[in-house]
């Protein structure tokens, strides 16, 4: 069952990534966090497709989705639901939560740090305990993952405790110039259609993640945390403990019940800033050489810079390109093939290539011939 669930969720990730340009990371880490039972904070300028990536991922997973942009004057009832006026007449304060955050399976809160104290305090209970409490209302929330978004990290120390509830962090920039044509092309496509209801599969994987054998990984994770702290990266005890959930989730999404050093690539994700994430990758470089994940190829490569992770991503990219080529291959298609070949040869020495990448490279060479 685990293999089938992991394969189904990996297929949903692939479907989500199709049409996302330079935002594949968001889709992959949302799914990682959903299985780990953790939350994600995405930091980036307006207009960088943060909400689109989350929306597409939620559509593939199925279930109830809630999205809202918070502001200084946002009222709690806009997020959690209005007071039930019928019950209020009887002197009982109850909240009508239908269609609101307390009943969502996946949630996206843009400008999350602009919420009022009342909203953020209530959110703490939802994020930490998956429970919404207000007045006489006490609702168990089905929330798998909440994605918060912000243009910049808050400087107010009072928000630090709230920000710490988002274990994973992603920092996004505008799409690189080299991918502008791809961005413009995909911008005309319709949004990804909803997939099957994969939330039961996500839930089963989440339960399996809690039972993953971490015996051999505990000393390695401890070593990694010490190195990160020694590099000047602030990792609270809470984040250190919960980082193990990301390790276990990466393992089950790769179809395994035992965590291995190949799953350590998730650790830089818990570093709080873009600069400290770069420091973490440097500090852990020798521990991340075997990093990789068949379902989360972009994330594994991004957070490890490992050869194996890069190998898997390049093989997947090349296979996808080959599947789109005409017969015979046109001149424009041959240019794309040649560009992919150059990236492969510039990224990995032939002696370090997997048999899969060697095979797909050979097929690309054939496709590039007039």
Coordinates of N, CA and C in Angstrom, one line a residue, residues 5 24 80 167 188 221 228 244 277 281 311 317:
X5 N 0.6 4.4 -2.6 CA 0.3 5.7 -2.1 C 1.4 6.7 -2.5
X24 N 8.6 24.8 -9.0 CA 8.4 23.4 -8.7 C 8.7 23.1 -7.2
X80 N -12.1 32.6 10.3 CA -12.6 31.5 11.1 C -14.1 31.3 11.0
X167 N 7.7 25.4 10.1 CA 9.0 24.7 10.2 C 9.8 24.9 8.9
X188 N -0.3 31.1 -20.7 CA -1.5 31.1 -21.5 C -2.3 29.8 -21.2
X221 N 21.4 13.4 12.4 CA 20.6 14.6 12.5 C 21.2 15.5 13.6
X228 N 25.1 23.2 12.0 CA 24.3 24.4 11.7 C 24.4 25.5 12.7
X244 N 13.0 16.1 12.3 CA 13.0 14.7 12.0 C 11.7 14.3 11.3
X277 N 20.1 29.4 5.0 CA 19.9 28.2 4.3 C 21.2 27.9 3.4
X281 N 23.7 24.6 3.7 CA 24.1 23.7 2.7 C 25.6 23.5 2.6
X311 N 21.4 14.4 -10.7 CA 21.3 13.3 -11.7 C 19.8 13.0 -11.9
X317 N 13.9 15.6 -16.3 CA 13.7 16.7 -17.3 C 13.9 16.2 -18.7

